[in-house]
């Protein structure tokens, strides 16, 4: 379980760094292929009902955050398009 939390933190942090770059540089596209998530969503989705309450809650929250990352990248792209069109 600790390794799963560490892996999740690493991947989420990489995505957040990429989002920061995407927003700072007004990038319409972002390449997430360099982020190795190797089945992380599946592993996060497999939390068990018998997991300790706090551990289960952490895994559920990490899973939710992970699932939101593609939407955040898409939103950042839309912001970049909006900023570019306003600066023209």
PDB file of C-alpha atoms in Angstrom:
ATOM      1  CA  UNK A   1       0.000   0.000   0.000  1.00  0.00           C
ATOM      2  CA  UNK A   2       2.837   2.422   0.819  1.00  0.00           C
ATOM      3  CA  UNK A   3       4.371   1.821  -2.598  1.00  0.00           C
ATOM      4  CA  UNK A   4       1.029   2.568  -4.250  1.00  0.00           C
ATOM      5  CA  UNK A   5       0.762   5.874  -2.375  1.00  0.00           C
ATOM      6  CA  UNK A   6       4.353   6.763  -3.346  1.00  0.00           C
ATOM      7  CA  UNK A   7       3.750   5.849  -6.999  1.00  0.00           C
ATOM      8  CA  UNK A   8       0.534   7.864  -7.017  1.00  0.00           C
ATOM      9  CA  UNK A   9       2.242  10.880  -5.484  1.00  0.00           C
ATOM     10  CA  UNK A  10       5.063  10.708  -8.033  1.00  0.00           C
ATOM     11  CA  UNK A  11       2.704  10.498 -11.022  1.00  0.00           C
ATOM     12  CA  UNK A  12       0.331  13.185  -9.741  1.00  0.00           C
ATOM     13  CA  UNK A  13       3.293  15.474  -8.997  1.00  0.00           C
ATOM     14  CA  UNK A  14       4.633  14.975 -12.535  1.00  0.00           C
ATOM     15  CA  UNK A  15       1.226  15.866 -13.958  1.00  0.00           C
ATOM     16  CA  UNK A  16       1.015  18.964 -11.761  1.00  0.00           C
ATOM     17  CA  UNK A  17       4.475  20.064 -12.912  1.00  0.00           C
ATOM     18  CA  UNK A  18       3.369  19.582 -16.513  1.00  0.00           C
ATOM     19  CA  UNK A  19       0.162  21.534 -15.842  1.00  0.00           C
ATOM     20  CA  UNK A  20       2.245  24.361 -14.384  1.00  0.00           C
ATOM     21  CA  UNK A  21       4.413  24.442 -17.506  1.00  0.00           C
ATOM     22  CA  UNK A  22       1.358  24.202 -19.725  1.00  0.00           C
ATOM     23  CA  UNK A  23      -0.302  27.172 -18.029  1.00  0.00           C
ATOM     24  CA  UNK A  24       2.884  29.250 -17.693  1.00  0.00           C
ATOM     25  CA  UNK A  25       3.806  28.816 -21.349  1.00  0.00           C
ATOM     26  CA  UNK A  26       0.221  28.990 -22.683  1.00  0.00           C
ATOM     27  CA  UNK A  27       0.659  25.616 -24.403  1.00  0.00           C
ATOM     28  CA  UNK A  28      -2.354  24.314 -26.283  1.00  0.00           C
ATOM     29  CA  UNK A  29      -0.865  20.821 -26.392  1.00  0.00           C
ATOM     30  CA  UNK A  30       0.847  18.776 -23.729  1.00  0.00           C
ATOM     31  CA  UNK A  31       2.687  15.514 -23.974  1.00  0.00           C
ATOM     32  CA  UNK A  32       2.057  13.216 -21.027  1.00  0.00           C
ATOM     33  CA  UNK A  33       3.784  10.250 -22.669  1.00  0.00           C
ATOM     34  CA  UNK A  34       6.880  10.829 -20.519  1.00  0.00           C
ATOM     35  CA  UNK A  35       4.878  10.130 -17.367  1.00  0.00           C
ATOM     36  CA  UNK A  36       4.990   6.441 -16.545  1.00  0.00           C
ATOM     37  CA  UNK A  37       1.748   5.618 -14.768  1.00  0.00           C
ATOM     38  CA  UNK A  38       1.999   1.853 -15.536  1.00  0.00           C
ATOM     39  CA  UNK A  39      -1.480   0.711 -14.586  1.00  0.00           C
ATOM     40  CA  UNK A  40      -1.799   3.150 -11.719  1.00  0.00           C
ATOM     41  CA  UNK A  41      -5.511   3.816 -12.232  1.00  0.00           C
ATOM     42  CA  UNK A  42      -6.292   0.107 -12.073  1.00  0.00           C
ATOM     43  CA  UNK A  43      -4.173  -0.318  -8.955  1.00  0.00           C
ATOM     44  CA  UNK A  44      -5.834   2.672  -7.275  1.00  0.00           C
ATOM     45  CA  UNK A  45      -9.302   1.404  -8.182  1.00  0.00           C
ATOM     46  CA  UNK A  46      -8.635  -1.877  -6.413  1.00  0.00           C
ATOM     47  CA  UNK A  47      -8.841  -0.547  -2.864  1.00  0.00           C
ATOM     48  CA  UNK A  48     -10.549  -3.065  -0.661  1.00  0.00           C
ATOM     49  CA  UNK A  49     -13.451  -2.635   1.701  1.00  0.00           C
ATOM     50  CA  UNK A  50     -11.378  -4.321   4.407  1.00  0.00           C
ATOM     51  CA  UNK A  51      -8.578  -1.737   4.120  1.00  0.00           C
ATOM     52  CA  UNK A  52      -8.192   0.405   7.204  1.00  0.00           C
ATOM     53  CA  UNK A  53     -10.550   3.396   7.036  1.00  0.00           C
ATOM     54  CA  UNK A  54      -7.894   6.082   6.674  1.00  0.00           C
ATOM     55  CA  UNK A  55      -5.926   4.034   4.133  1.00  0.00           C
ATOM     56  CA  UNK A  56      -9.064   3.432   2.099  1.00  0.00           C
ATOM     57  CA  UNK A  57      -9.883   7.147   2.182  1.00  0.00           C
ATOM     58  CA  UNK A  58      -6.374   8.086   0.995  1.00  0.00           C
ATOM     59  CA  UNK A  59      -6.570   5.605  -1.883  1.00  0.00           C
ATOM     60  CA  UNK A  60     -10.020   6.846  -2.877  1.00  0.00           C
ATOM     61  CA  UNK A  61      -8.824  10.460  -2.885  1.00  0.00           C
ATOM     62  CA  UNK A  62      -5.696   9.624  -4.897  1.00  0.00           C
ATOM     63  CA  UNK A  63      -7.862   7.733  -7.384  1.00  0.00           C
ATOM     64  CA  UNK A  64     -10.189  10.714  -7.738  1.00  0.00           C
ATOM     65  CA  UNK A  65      -7.291  13.140  -8.249  1.00  0.00           C
ATOM     66  CA  UNK A  66      -5.667  10.815 -10.789  1.00  0.00           C
ATOM     67  CA  UNK A  67      -8.907  10.509 -12.753  1.00  0.00           C
ATOM     68  CA  UNK A  68      -9.239  14.310 -12.912  1.00  0.00           C
ATOM     69  CA  UNK A  69      -5.781  14.904 -14.409  1.00  0.00           C
ATOM     70  CA  UNK A  70      -6.782  14.477 -18.096  1.00  0.00           C
ATOM     71  CA  UNK A  71      -9.607  16.980 -17.614  1.00  0.00           C
ATOM     72  CA  UNK A  72      -7.206  19.438 -15.999  1.00  0.00           C
ATOM     73  CA  UNK A  73      -4.831  19.153 -18.966  1.00  0.00           C
ATOM     74  CA  UNK A  74      -7.740  19.743 -21.346  1.00  0.00           C
ATOM     75  CA  UNK A  75      -8.864  22.765 -19.322  1.00  0.00           C
ATOM     76  CA  UNK A  76      -5.319  24.159 -19.353  1.00  0.00           C
ATOM     77  CA  UNK A  77      -5.305  23.793 -23.154  1.00  0.00           C
ATOM     78  CA  UNK A  78      -8.547  25.759 -23.382  1.00  0.00           C
ATOM     79  CA  UNK A  79      -7.059  28.506 -21.221  1.00  0.00           C
ATOM     80  CA  UNK A  80      -4.042  28.637 -23.527  1.00  0.00           C
ATOM     81  CA  UNK A  81      -6.289  29.015 -26.585  1.00  0.00           C
ATOM     82  CA  UNK A  82      -8.263  31.773 -24.854  1.00  0.00           C
ATOM     83  CA  UNK A  83      -5.096  33.640 -23.819  1.00  0.00           C
ATOM     84  CA  UNK A  84      -3.597  33.322 -27.309  1.00  0.00           C
ATOM     85  CA  UNK A  85      -6.778  34.568 -29.007  1.00  0.00           C
ATOM     86  CA  UNK A  86      -7.022  37.554 -26.654  1.00  0.00           C
ATOM     87  CA  UNK A  87      -3.405  38.544 -27.219  1.00  0.00           C
ATOM     88  CA  UNK A  88      -3.860  38.708 -31.011  1.00  0.00           C
TER      89      UNK A  88
END
